[in-house]
Amino acid sequence: VTEPNVDQRADWNCGSGLRWAADADRRDRVLAPVLDALLAAAELQAGEELVDIGCGCGAATLAAAERLGAGAALGVDIARTMLDIARQRAVGIQRVSFLEADAQTVRFEQTFDVAISRFGTLFFDDPVGAFRNIRGALRDGGRLCIATWQPLEANEWLTLPGSVLRRFAEIPPGHGTDAEMFSQAGPAHVEAMLSQAGWRDVRVHSEIVELPMGADAAEAADYLATTGPGRRIMQEIDVDDHPAALAAVADALVPFVRDGAVRMSAGINIVHGRF
Ligand SMILES: C[S@@+](CC[C@H](N)C(=O)[O-])C[C@H]1O[C@@H](n2cnc3c(N)ncnc32)[C@H](O)[C@@H]1O
C-alpha cells in the first residue's frame, strides 16, 4: 500500500517548505488580508477549541488563539521545517500547540469545535477522505471554515506578472499554473466534495481581497518571481535574462502602488461546513 501524500510530505519538508520557512514573515504580511477574511468568517467564540489544518508556520493558529480566550488552538502540519517556525513563534504563549501529522489520516486524540485553514487543505491526495477525517475530529455542531484560491483568472497578482514573465521564454500555456493551488477553486466542486465527506450546510463565499505584495514595485517583483507560479515560470527563463525580466515585472507593478504598498487583487473562497 502506498503511503498517502508522500510527494507532498517530501515537497513541504524540502523545496516548498524550506522556501516558506525562510520567508515566513513576508508571506504572512502578503497573506494577512486572507487571514482577516478567514477569521472574520469563522466567528470564533471565547472558550472554543480549534484545529488549524496545514498550519505551516502557524500564523493562523496563533491569530485564532488570541480570540479563543480560555479555549485552545492546535496546528497540524506534515512539514517539520514549518512547524519549527510555528513553535518558535508560540514560545511563551499559552494554549497553543502543534502536531506533526498528516491531516488526511491522523487519529486526533481530542475533539474540536472548529477547524480552520488558510490554504492548508489544497494538497490531499484523497480530499474526500481527508475532509471526512477532519469531520471525525469535530464535536456535534462543530464547523469548518477554510480559505481556498479561486481560479487563476481571478488572481491578478498571478496573471499580471505571469504574462510579463512569459515574454522572456517560450512557455506552453498551462505551464507554471499550479494544479494543487487551484484544486478547490470551483464552488460546485468544493460543495460536492465536502458533502461527500459528510459535511452539511456547505457554503462557498467567493470574495476579492487586496494583497500587499511589497513596499515598492522592486520588492513586489522579487516576491512574485520567487513564489509559486511566478517562480516556476522564472525557472524557464535564461538566467542572463533574469534582471531584465524582474525589471519588466517591476515596471508593470508601478500602477498598483497605493498607500505605501503594491496592492493587487486576489480571488479567494471562504468555505463553510457543519458537522
Ligand atoms: C500553502 S501552505 C499554507 C500554510 C499556512 N496555512 C499558512 O497560511 O501560512 C500549505 C501547508 O499545508 C501543509 N500540508 C500539505 N499537505 C498536508 C497534509 N496532508 N497534512 C497536513 N498538512 C499538510 C503543508 O506542509 C503546508 O504547510
PDB file of C-alpha atoms and ligand atoms in Angstrom:
ATOM      1  CA  VAL A   1       0.000   0.000   0.000  1.00  0.00           C
ATOM      2  CA  THR A   2       1.429   3.385  -0.967  1.00  0.00           C
ATOM      3  CA  GLU A   3       1.736   5.824   1.901  1.00  0.00           C
ATOM      4  CA  PRO A   4      -0.638   8.779   1.391  1.00  0.00           C
ATOM      5  CA  ASN A   5       0.673  12.206   0.453  1.00  0.00           C
ATOM      6  CA  VAL A   6       4.301  11.036   0.081  1.00  0.00           C
ATOM      7  CA  ASP A   7       5.105  13.601  -2.611  1.00  0.00           C
ATOM      8  CA  GLN A   8       3.532  16.410  -0.612  1.00  0.00           C
ATOM      9  CA  ARG A   9       5.356  15.378   2.545  1.00  0.00           C
ATOM     10  CA  ALA A  10       8.653  15.417   0.629  1.00  0.00           C
ATOM     11  CA  ASP A  11       7.953  18.774  -1.008  1.00  0.00           C
ATOM     12  CA  TRP A  12       6.755  20.545   2.150  1.00  0.00           C
ATOM     13  CA  ASN A  13       9.701  19.214   4.145  1.00  0.00           C
ATOM     14  CA  CYS A  14      12.206  20.229   1.485  1.00  0.00           C
ATOM     15  CA  GLY A  15      11.630  22.535  -1.519  1.00  0.00           C
ATOM     16  CA  SER A  16       8.394  24.443  -0.864  1.00  0.00           C
ATOM     17  CA  GLY A  17       8.621  24.064   2.908  1.00  0.00           C
ATOM     18  CA  LEU A  18      12.155  25.443   3.121  1.00  0.00           C
ATOM     19  CA  ARG A  19      11.209  28.411   0.932  1.00  0.00           C
ATOM     20  CA  TRP A  20       8.151  29.163   3.107  1.00  0.00           C
ATOM     21  CA  ALA A  21      10.080  28.776   6.340  1.00  0.00           C
ATOM     22  CA  ALA A  22      12.882  31.064   5.128  1.00  0.00           C
ATOM     23  CA  ASP A  23      10.427  33.789   4.143  1.00  0.00           C
ATOM     24  CA  ALA A  24       7.623  33.212   6.641  1.00  0.00           C
ATOM     25  CA  ASP A  25       7.216  36.785   7.895  1.00  0.00           C
ATOM     26  CA  ARG A  26       6.988  38.232   4.391  1.00  0.00           C
ATOM     27  CA  ARG A  27       4.488  35.588   3.250  1.00  0.00           C
ATOM     28  CA  ASP A  28       2.369  36.316   6.307  1.00  0.00           C
ATOM     29  CA  ARG A  29       2.393  40.048   5.539  1.00  0.00           C
ATOM     30  CA  VAL A  30       1.259  39.352   1.964  1.00  0.00           C
ATOM     31  CA  LEU A  31      -1.431  36.890   3.058  1.00  0.00           C
ATOM     32  CA  ALA A  32      -2.666  38.907   6.069  1.00  0.00           C
ATOM     33  CA  PRO A  33      -5.877  40.011   4.276  1.00  0.00           C
ATOM     34  CA  VAL A  34      -6.758  36.334   3.720  1.00  0.00           C
ATOM     35  CA  LEU A  35      -6.279  35.638   7.418  1.00  0.00           C
ATOM     36  CA  ASP A  36      -8.502  38.608   8.289  1.00  0.00           C
ATOM     37  CA  ALA A  37     -11.239  37.340   5.956  1.00  0.00           C
ATOM     38  CA  LEU A  38     -10.929  33.805   7.320  1.00  0.00           C
ATOM     39  CA  LEU A  39     -11.084  34.836  10.981  1.00  0.00           C
ATOM     40  CA  ALA A  40     -14.000  37.201  10.375  1.00  0.00           C
ATOM     41  CA  ALA A  41     -15.920  34.356   8.720  1.00  0.00           C
ATOM     42  CA  ALA A  42     -15.008  31.773  11.376  1.00  0.00           C
ATOM     43  CA  GLU A  43     -16.841  33.748  14.128  1.00  0.00           C
ATOM     44  CA  LEU A  44     -14.670  32.232  16.844  1.00  0.00           C
ATOM     45  CA  GLN A  45     -16.056  32.292  20.363  1.00  0.00           C
ATOM     46  CA  ALA A  46     -14.096  32.535  23.592  1.00  0.00           C
ATOM     47  CA  GLY A  47     -13.570  29.087  25.087  1.00  0.00           C
ATOM     48  CA  GLU A  48     -13.728  27.191  21.781  1.00  0.00           C
ATOM     49  CA  GLU A  49     -11.183  24.562  20.824  1.00  0.00           C
ATOM     50  CA  LEU A  50      -9.813  24.876  17.318  1.00  0.00           C
ATOM     51  CA  VAL A  51      -7.678  22.906  14.894  1.00  0.00           C
ATOM     52  CA  ASP A  52      -5.757  24.641  12.082  1.00  0.00           C
ATOM     53  CA  ILE A  53      -5.235  22.221   9.173  1.00  0.00           C
ATOM     54  CA  GLY A  54      -1.929  22.522   7.293  1.00  0.00           C
ATOM     55  CA  CYS A  55      -0.940  25.297   9.696  1.00  0.00           C
ATOM     56  CA  GLY A  56       2.549  25.770   8.231  1.00  0.00           C
ATOM     57  CA  CYS A  57       4.442  28.393  10.228  1.00  0.00           C
ATOM     58  CA  GLY A  58       1.421  28.918  12.489  1.00  0.00           C
ATOM     59  CA  ALA A  59       0.202  32.437  11.617  1.00  0.00           C
ATOM     60  CA  ALA A  60      -3.482  31.456  11.547  1.00  0.00           C
ATOM     61  CA  THR A  61      -3.192  29.182  14.603  1.00  0.00           C
ATOM     62  CA  LEU A  62      -1.661  31.985  16.668  1.00  0.00           C
ATOM     63  CA  ALA A  63      -4.039  34.689  15.452  1.00  0.00           C
ATOM     64  CA  ALA A  64      -7.029  32.418  16.129  1.00  0.00           C
ATOM     65  CA  ALA A  65      -5.742  31.533  19.598  1.00  0.00           C
ATOM     66  CA  GLU A  66      -5.809  35.206  20.574  1.00  0.00           C
ATOM     67  CA  ARG A  67      -9.575  35.192  20.049  1.00  0.00           C
ATOM     68  CA  LEU A  68     -10.256  31.994  21.959  1.00  0.00           C
ATOM     69  CA  GLY A  69      -9.653  33.242  25.493  1.00  0.00           C
ATOM     70  CA  ALA A  70      -9.618  30.157  27.686  1.00  0.00           C
ATOM     71  CA  GLY A  71     -10.002  27.936  24.618  1.00  0.00           C
ATOM     72  CA  ALA A  72      -7.129  26.289  22.782  1.00  0.00           C
ATOM     73  CA  ALA A  73      -5.668  26.003  19.298  1.00  0.00           C
ATOM     74  CA  LEU A  74      -3.806  23.087  17.742  1.00  0.00           C
ATOM     75  CA  GLY A  75      -1.918  23.482  14.451  1.00  0.00           C
ATOM     76  CA  VAL A  76      -1.383  20.339  12.369  1.00  0.00           C
ATOM     77  CA  ASP A  77       1.105  20.034   9.536  1.00  0.00           C
ATOM     78  CA  ILE A  78       3.230  17.441   7.752  1.00  0.00           C
ATOM     79  CA  ALA A  79       6.226  19.782   7.439  1.00  0.00           C
ATOM     80  CA  ARG A  80       8.629  19.802  10.352  1.00  0.00           C
ATOM     81  CA  THR A  81      10.600  22.757   8.956  1.00  0.00           C
ATOM     82  CA  MET A  82       7.495  24.905   9.040  1.00  0.00           C
ATOM     83  CA  LEU A  83       6.360  23.618  12.443  1.00  0.00           C
ATOM     84  CA  ASP A  84       9.770  24.580  13.853  1.00  0.00           C
ATOM     85  CA  ILE A  85       8.997  28.203  12.967  1.00  0.00           C
ATOM     86  CA  ALA A  86       5.461  27.879  14.345  1.00  0.00           C
ATOM     87  CA  ARG A  87       6.800  26.562  17.658  1.00  0.00           C
ATOM     88  CA  GLN A  88       9.370  29.361  17.893  1.00  0.00           C
ATOM     89  CA  ARG A  89       6.624  31.899  17.289  1.00  0.00           C
ATOM     90  CA  ALA A  90       4.494  30.325  20.018  1.00  0.00           C
ATOM     91  CA  VAL A  91       7.129  30.402  22.761  1.00  0.00           C
ATOM     92  CA  GLY A  92       5.563  31.831  25.921  1.00  0.00           C
ATOM     93  CA  ILE A  93       2.021  31.704  24.509  1.00  0.00           C
ATOM     94  CA  GLN A  94      -0.424  29.532  26.424  1.00  0.00           C
ATOM     95  CA  ARG A  95      -2.977  27.120  24.970  1.00  0.00           C
ATOM     96  CA  VAL A  96      -1.339  26.824  21.534  1.00  0.00           C
ATOM     97  CA  SER A  97       0.288  23.601  20.406  1.00  0.00           C
ATOM     98  CA  PHE A  98       1.475  21.997  17.204  1.00  0.00           C
ATOM     99  CA  LEU A  99       1.359  18.440  15.908  1.00  0.00           C
ATOM    100  CA  GLU A 100       3.414  16.949  13.098  1.00  0.00           C
ATOM    101  CA  ALA A 101       0.930  14.695  11.307  1.00  0.00           C
ATOM    102  CA  ASP A 102      -0.922  14.085   8.057  1.00  0.00           C
ATOM    103  CA  ALA A 103      -4.352  15.660   8.472  1.00  0.00           C
ATOM    104  CA  GLN A 104      -5.773  13.157   5.985  1.00  0.00           C
ATOM    105  CA  THR A 105      -5.081  10.156   8.178  1.00  0.00           C
ATOM    106  CA  VAL A 106      -4.110  11.204  11.714  1.00  0.00           C
ATOM    107  CA  ARG A 107      -6.284   9.893  14.552  1.00  0.00           C
ATOM    108  CA  PHE A 108      -6.797  13.073  16.552  1.00  0.00           C
ATOM    109  CA  GLU A 109      -6.673  12.431  20.290  1.00  0.00           C
ATOM    110  CA  GLN A 110      -9.057  15.244  21.100  1.00  0.00           C
ATOM    111  CA  THR A 111     -12.160  16.837  19.603  1.00  0.00           C
ATOM    112  CA  PHE A 112     -12.656  20.404  18.384  1.00  0.00           C
ATOM    113  CA  ASP A 113     -15.418  22.967  17.924  1.00  0.00           C
ATOM    114  CA  VAL A 114     -13.989  24.379  14.739  1.00  0.00           C
ATOM    115  CA  ALA A 115     -11.470  23.508  12.016  1.00  0.00           C
ATOM    116  CA  ILE A 116      -9.902  26.356  10.067  1.00  0.00           C
ATOM    117  CA  SER A 117      -7.287  26.513   7.331  1.00  0.00           C
ATOM    118  CA  ARG A 118      -5.565  29.126   5.198  1.00  0.00           C
ATOM    119  CA  PHE A 119      -4.681  27.225   2.022  1.00  0.00           C
ATOM    120  CA  GLY A 120      -3.651  24.122   4.001  1.00  0.00           C
ATOM    121  CA  THR A 121      -6.306  21.741   2.607  1.00  0.00           C
ATOM    122  CA  LEU A 122      -5.403  22.013  -1.086  1.00  0.00           C
ATOM    123  CA  PHE A 123      -2.850  19.222  -1.271  1.00  0.00           C
ATOM    124  CA  PHE A 124      -4.505  15.976  -0.106  1.00  0.00           C
ATOM    125  CA  ASP A 125      -4.269  13.050  -2.494  1.00  0.00           C
ATOM    126  CA  ASP A 126      -7.655  11.886  -1.119  1.00  0.00           C
ATOM    127  CA  PRO A 127      -9.521  15.123  -0.313  1.00  0.00           C
ATOM    128  CA  VAL A 128     -12.840  13.408   0.479  1.00  0.00           C
ATOM    129  CA  GLY A 129     -11.071  11.026   2.889  1.00  0.00           C
ATOM    130  CA  ALA A 130      -9.171  13.928   4.438  1.00  0.00           C
ATOM    131  CA  PHE A 131     -12.267  16.083   4.982  1.00  0.00           C
ATOM    132  CA  ARG A 132     -14.074  13.036   6.417  1.00  0.00           C
ATOM    133  CA  ASN A 133     -11.167  12.505   8.814  1.00  0.00           C
ATOM    134  CA  ILE A 134     -11.241  16.156   9.886  1.00  0.00           C
ATOM    135  CA  ARG A 135     -15.001  15.987  10.369  1.00  0.00           C
ATOM    136  CA  GLY A 136     -14.469  12.976  12.653  1.00  0.00           C
ATOM    137  CA  ALA A 137     -12.373  15.176  14.963  1.00  0.00           C
ATOM    138  CA  LEU A 138     -15.191  17.691  15.492  1.00  0.00           C
ATOM    139  CA  ARG A 139     -17.845  17.712  18.180  1.00  0.00           C
ATOM    140  CA  ASP A 140     -21.544  17.681  17.335  1.00  0.00           C
ATOM    141  CA  GLY A 141     -22.410  21.112  15.992  1.00  0.00           C
ATOM    142  CA  GLY A 142     -18.780  21.720  15.028  1.00  0.00           C
ATOM    143  CA  ARG A 143     -17.892  23.727  11.946  1.00  0.00           C
ATOM    144  CA  LEU A 144     -15.365  24.050   9.160  1.00  0.00           C
ATOM    145  CA  CYS A 145     -14.127  27.380   7.802  1.00  0.00           C
ATOM    146  CA  ILE A 146     -11.311  27.334   5.257  1.00  0.00           C
ATOM    147  CA  ALA A 147      -9.769  29.628   2.672  1.00  0.00           C
ATOM    148  CA  THR A 148      -9.024  28.314  -0.839  1.00  0.00           C
ATOM    149  CA  TRP A 149      -7.954  30.072  -4.040  1.00  0.00           C
ATOM    150  CA  GLN A 150     -10.404  30.956  -6.808  1.00  0.00           C
ATOM    151  CA  PRO A 151      -9.218  30.024 -10.336  1.00  0.00           C
ATOM    152  CA  LEU A 152      -6.046  31.599 -11.722  1.00  0.00           C
ATOM    153  CA  GLU A 153      -8.018  34.110 -13.846  1.00  0.00           C
ATOM    154  CA  ALA A 154      -9.454  35.661 -10.662  1.00  0.00           C
ATOM    155  CA  ASN A 155      -5.953  36.307  -9.319  1.00  0.00           C
ATOM    156  CA  GLU A 156      -4.447  39.415 -10.869  1.00  0.00           C
ATOM    157  CA  TRP A 157      -1.411  39.085  -8.572  1.00  0.00           C
ATOM    158  CA  LEU A 158      -0.534  35.927 -10.572  1.00  0.00           C
ATOM    159  CA  THR A 159      -1.827  36.622 -14.088  1.00  0.00           C
ATOM    160  CA  LEU A 160      -0.166  40.032 -14.435  1.00  0.00           C
ATOM    161  CA  PRO A 161       3.412  39.056 -13.501  1.00  0.00           C
ATOM    162  CA  GLY A 162       2.863  35.732 -15.308  1.00  0.00           C
ATOM    163  CA  SER A 163       2.063  37.446 -18.593  1.00  0.00           C
ATOM    164  CA  VAL A 164       5.097  39.749 -18.287  1.00  0.00           C
ATOM    165  CA  LEU A 165       7.467  36.861 -17.485  1.00  0.00           C
ATOM    166  CA  ARG A 166       6.149  34.815 -20.408  1.00  0.00           C
ATOM    167  CA  ARG A 167       7.585  37.404 -22.788  1.00  0.00           C
ATOM    168  CA  PHE A 168      11.057  36.190 -21.784  1.00  0.00           C
ATOM    169  CA  ALA A 169      10.693  32.477 -22.563  1.00  0.00           C
ATOM    170  CA  GLU A 170       8.833  30.008 -24.752  1.00  0.00           C
ATOM    171  CA  ILE A 171       6.432  28.593 -22.203  1.00  0.00           C
ATOM    172  CA  PRO A 172       3.440  26.391 -23.071  1.00  0.00           C
ATOM    173  CA  PRO A 173       0.123  27.953 -21.871  1.00  0.00           C
ATOM    174  CA  GLY A 174      -0.619  25.682 -18.871  1.00  0.00           C
ATOM    175  CA  HIS A 175       2.948  25.611 -17.558  1.00  0.00           C
ATOM    176  CA  GLY A 176       3.607  27.227 -14.243  1.00  0.00           C
ATOM    177  CA  THR A 177      -0.012  27.065 -13.178  1.00  0.00           C
ATOM    178  CA  ASP A 178      -0.121  25.043 -10.103  1.00  0.00           C
ATOM    179  CA  ALA A 179      -2.761  22.276 -10.098  1.00  0.00           C
ATOM    180  CA  GLU A 180      -2.909  21.869  -6.312  1.00  0.00           C
ATOM    181  CA  MET A 181      -3.111  25.587  -5.668  1.00  0.00           C
ATOM    182  CA  PHE A 182      -6.407  25.671  -7.600  1.00  0.00           C
ATOM    183  CA  SER A 183      -7.693  22.228  -6.591  1.00  0.00           C
ATOM    184  CA  GLN A 184     -10.545  23.744  -4.533  1.00  0.00           C
ATOM    185  CA  ALA A 185     -11.280  26.721  -6.777  1.00  0.00           C
ATOM    186  CA  GLY A 186     -14.723  25.806  -8.113  1.00  0.00           C
ATOM    187  CA  PRO A 187     -17.630  26.240  -5.669  1.00  0.00           C
ATOM    188  CA  ALA A 188     -19.677  23.379  -7.140  1.00  0.00           C
ATOM    189  CA  HIS A 189     -16.723  21.002  -6.914  1.00  0.00           C
ATOM    190  CA  VAL A 190     -15.955  22.011  -3.321  1.00  0.00           C
ATOM    191  CA  GLU A 191     -19.598  21.670  -2.274  1.00  0.00           C
ATOM    192  CA  ALA A 192     -19.825  18.184  -3.817  1.00  0.00           C
ATOM    193  CA  MET A 193     -16.537  17.101  -2.236  1.00  0.00           C
ATOM    194  CA  LEU A 194     -17.449  18.266   1.263  1.00  0.00           C
ATOM    195  CA  SER A 195     -20.965  16.850   1.055  1.00  0.00           C
ATOM    196  CA  GLN A 196     -19.478  13.513   0.049  1.00  0.00           C
ATOM    197  CA  ALA A 197     -17.208  13.737   3.098  1.00  0.00           C
ATOM    198  CA  GLY A 198     -20.285  14.121   5.309  1.00  0.00           C
ATOM    199  CA  TRP A 199     -20.347  17.892   5.875  1.00  0.00           C
ATOM    200  CA  ARG A 200     -23.733  19.626   5.957  1.00  0.00           C
ATOM    201  CA  ASP A 201     -24.821  23.168   5.056  1.00  0.00           C
ATOM    202  CA  VAL A 202     -21.775  23.635   2.836  1.00  0.00           C
ATOM    203  CA  ARG A 203     -21.470  27.214   1.579  1.00  0.00           C
ATOM    204  CA  VAL A 204     -18.784  28.764  -0.576  1.00  0.00           C
ATOM    205  CA  HIS A 205     -18.444  32.529  -0.336  1.00  0.00           C
ATOM    206  CA  SER A 206     -16.170  33.938  -3.057  1.00  0.00           C
ATOM    207  CA  GLU A 207     -14.520  37.271  -2.378  1.00  0.00           C
ATOM    208  CA  ILE A 208     -11.763  39.505  -3.691  1.00  0.00           C
ATOM    209  CA  VAL A 209      -9.061  40.715  -1.304  1.00  0.00           C
ATOM    210  CA  GLU A 210      -6.145  43.069  -1.936  1.00  0.00           C
ATOM    211  CA  LEU A 211      -2.748  41.600  -1.126  1.00  0.00           C
ATOM    212  CA  PRO A 212       0.166  43.917  -0.235  1.00  0.00           C
ATOM    213  CA  MET A 213       2.875  42.351  -2.418  1.00  0.00           C
ATOM    214  CA  GLY A 214       5.723  44.570  -1.180  1.00  0.00           C
ATOM    215  CA  ALA A 215       6.549  48.116  -0.112  1.00  0.00           C
ATOM    216  CA  ASP A 216       7.547  49.109  -3.651  1.00  0.00           C
ATOM    217  CA  ALA A 217       7.500  47.692  -7.180  1.00  0.00           C
ATOM    218  CA  ALA A 218      11.008  46.165  -6.973  1.00  0.00           C
ATOM    219  CA  GLU A 219      10.268  44.373  -3.715  1.00  0.00           C
ATOM    220  CA  ALA A 220       6.933  43.105  -5.039  1.00  0.00           C
ATOM    221  CA  ALA A 221       8.555  41.886  -8.278  1.00  0.00           C
ATOM    222  CA  ASP A 222      11.123  39.964  -6.237  1.00  0.00           C
ATOM    223  CA  TYR A 223       8.339  38.331  -4.209  1.00  0.00           C
ATOM    224  CA  LEU A 224       6.255  37.407  -7.250  1.00  0.00           C
ATOM    225  CA  ALA A 225       9.203  35.944  -9.151  1.00  0.00           C
ATOM    226  CA  THR A 226      10.304  33.780  -6.223  1.00  0.00           C
ATOM    227  CA  THR A 227       6.895  32.414  -5.227  1.00  0.00           C
ATOM    228  CA  GLY A 228       4.503  29.823  -6.673  1.00  0.00           C
ATOM    229  CA  PRO A 229       3.661  30.081 -10.393  1.00  0.00           C
ATOM    230  CA  GLY A 230       5.968  33.087 -10.948  1.00  0.00           C
ATOM    231  CA  ARG A 231       8.931  31.142  -9.620  1.00  0.00           C
ATOM    232  CA  ARG A 232       8.181  28.234 -11.938  1.00  0.00           C
ATOM    233  CA  ILE A 233       7.975  30.495 -14.999  1.00  0.00           C
ATOM    234  CA  MET A 234      11.195  32.232 -13.925  1.00  0.00           C
ATOM    235  CA  GLN A 235      12.953  28.843 -13.951  1.00  0.00           C
ATOM    236  CA  GLU A 236      12.229  28.587 -17.690  1.00  0.00           C
ATOM    237  CA  ILE A 237      13.882  31.959 -18.383  1.00  0.00           C
ATOM    238  CA  ASP A 238      17.569  32.140 -19.257  1.00  0.00           C
ATOM    239  CA  VAL A 239      19.474  33.284 -16.151  1.00  0.00           C
ATOM    240  CA  ASP A 240      21.096  36.106 -18.155  1.00  0.00           C
ATOM    241  CA  ASP A 241      17.610  37.484 -18.788  1.00  0.00           C
ATOM    242  CA  HIS A 242      16.521  37.392 -15.125  1.00  0.00           C
ATOM    243  CA  PRO A 243      17.442  41.017 -14.324  1.00  0.00           C
ATOM    244  CA  ALA A 244      15.507  42.281 -17.377  1.00  0.00           C
ATOM    245  CA  ALA A 245      12.540  40.025 -16.545  1.00  0.00           C
ATOM    246  CA  LEU A 246      12.442  41.284 -12.950  1.00  0.00           C
ATOM    247  CA  ALA A 247      12.708  44.897 -14.121  1.00  0.00           C
ATOM    248  CA  ALA A 248       9.823  44.354 -16.564  1.00  0.00           C
ATOM    249  CA  VAL A 249       7.641  42.907 -13.793  1.00  0.00           C
ATOM    250  CA  ALA A 250       8.554  45.837 -11.525  1.00  0.00           C
ATOM    251  CA  ASP A 251       7.589  48.318 -14.293  1.00  0.00           C
ATOM    252  CA  ALA A 252       4.236  46.602 -14.706  1.00  0.00           C
ATOM    253  CA  LEU A 253       3.600  46.861 -10.950  1.00  0.00           C
ATOM    254  CA  VAL A 254       4.156  50.620 -10.634  1.00  0.00           C
ATOM    255  CA  PRO A 255       0.468  51.451 -11.306  1.00  0.00           C
ATOM    256  CA  PHE A 256      -0.510  49.242  -8.359  1.00  0.00           C
ATOM    257  CA  VAL A 257       1.404  51.248  -5.726  1.00  0.00           C
ATOM    258  CA  ARG A 258      -1.058  52.745  -3.251  1.00  0.00           C
ATOM    259  CA  ASP A 259      -0.828  53.710   0.420  1.00  0.00           C
ATOM    260  CA  GLY A 260       2.755  52.509   0.826  1.00  0.00           C
ATOM    261  CA  ALA A 261       2.451  49.121  -0.891  1.00  0.00           C
ATOM    262  CA  VAL A 262       1.902  47.379  -4.212  1.00  0.00           C
ATOM    263  CA  ARG A 263      -1.689  46.175  -3.812  1.00  0.00           C
ATOM    264  CA  MET A 264      -3.080  43.551  -6.162  1.00  0.00           C
ATOM    265  CA  SER A 265      -6.361  41.708  -6.181  1.00  0.00           C
ATOM    266  CA  ALA A 266      -6.682  38.046  -5.292  1.00  0.00           C
ATOM    267  CA  GLY A 267      -9.751  35.840  -5.577  1.00  0.00           C
ATOM    268  CA  ILE A 268     -10.366  33.565  -2.620  1.00  0.00           C
ATOM    269  CA  ASN A 269     -13.178  31.317  -1.437  1.00  0.00           C
ATOM    270  CA  ILE A 270     -14.228  31.107   2.168  1.00  0.00           C
ATOM    271  CA  VAL A 271     -15.766  27.665   2.539  1.00  0.00           C
ATOM    272  CA  HIS A 272     -18.105  26.820   5.426  1.00  0.00           C
ATOM    273  CA  GLY A 273     -19.413  23.451   6.530  1.00  0.00           C
ATOM    274  CA  ARG A 274     -21.206  21.995   9.568  1.00  0.00           C
ATOM    275  CA  PHE A 275     -20.708  18.685  11.294  1.00  0.00           C
TER     276      PHE A 275
HETATM  277  C1  LIG B   1       0.197  26.852   1.231  1.00  0.00           C
HETATM  278  S1  LIG B   1       0.866  26.287   2.746  1.00  0.00           S
HETATM  279  C2  LIG B   1      -0.135  27.195   3.913  1.00  0.00           C
HETATM  280  C3  LIG B   1       0.458  27.242   5.289  1.00  0.00           C
HETATM  281  C4  LIG B   1      -0.336  28.020   6.325  1.00  0.00           C
HETATM  282  N1  LIG B   1      -1.691  27.541   6.476  1.00  0.00           N
HETATM  283  C5  LIG B   1      -0.341  29.497   6.002  1.00  0.00           C
HETATM  284  O1  LIG B   1      -1.369  30.016   5.584  1.00  0.00           O
HETATM  285  O2  LIG B   1       0.697  30.144   6.198  1.00  0.00           O
HETATM  286  C6  LIG B   1       0.164  24.642   2.815  1.00  0.00           C
HETATM  287  C7  LIG B   1       0.501  23.869   4.059  1.00  0.00           C
HETATM  288  O3  LIG B   1      -0.232  22.647   4.050  1.00  0.00           O
HETATM  289  C8  LIG B   1       0.597  21.630   4.590  1.00  0.00           C
HETATM  290  N2  LIG B   1       0.105  20.311   4.179  1.00  0.00           N
HETATM  291  C9  LIG B   1       0.066  19.799   2.928  1.00  0.00           C
HETATM  292  N3  LIG B   1      -0.460  18.554   2.943  1.00  0.00           N
HETATM  293  C10 LIG B   1      -0.766  18.268   4.256  1.00  0.00           C
HETATM  294  C11 LIG B   1      -1.328  17.144   4.927  1.00  0.00           C
HETATM  295  N4  LIG B   1      -1.678  16.043   4.268  1.00  0.00           N
HETATM  296  N5  LIG B   1      -1.499  17.207   6.272  1.00  0.00           N
HETATM  297  C12 LIG B   1      -1.122  18.312   6.966  1.00  0.00           C
HETATM  298  N6  LIG B   1      -0.577  19.416   6.378  1.00  0.00           N
HETATM  299  C13 LIG B   1      -0.404  19.395   5.047  1.00  0.00           C
HETATM  300  C14 LIG B   1       1.972  21.981   4.047  1.00  0.00           C
HETATM  301  O4  LIG B   1       3.010  21.343   4.746  1.00  0.00           O
HETATM  302  C15 LIG B   1       1.967  23.493   4.194  1.00  0.00           C
HETATM  303  O5  LIG B   1       2.437  23.906   5.433  1.00  0.00           O
END
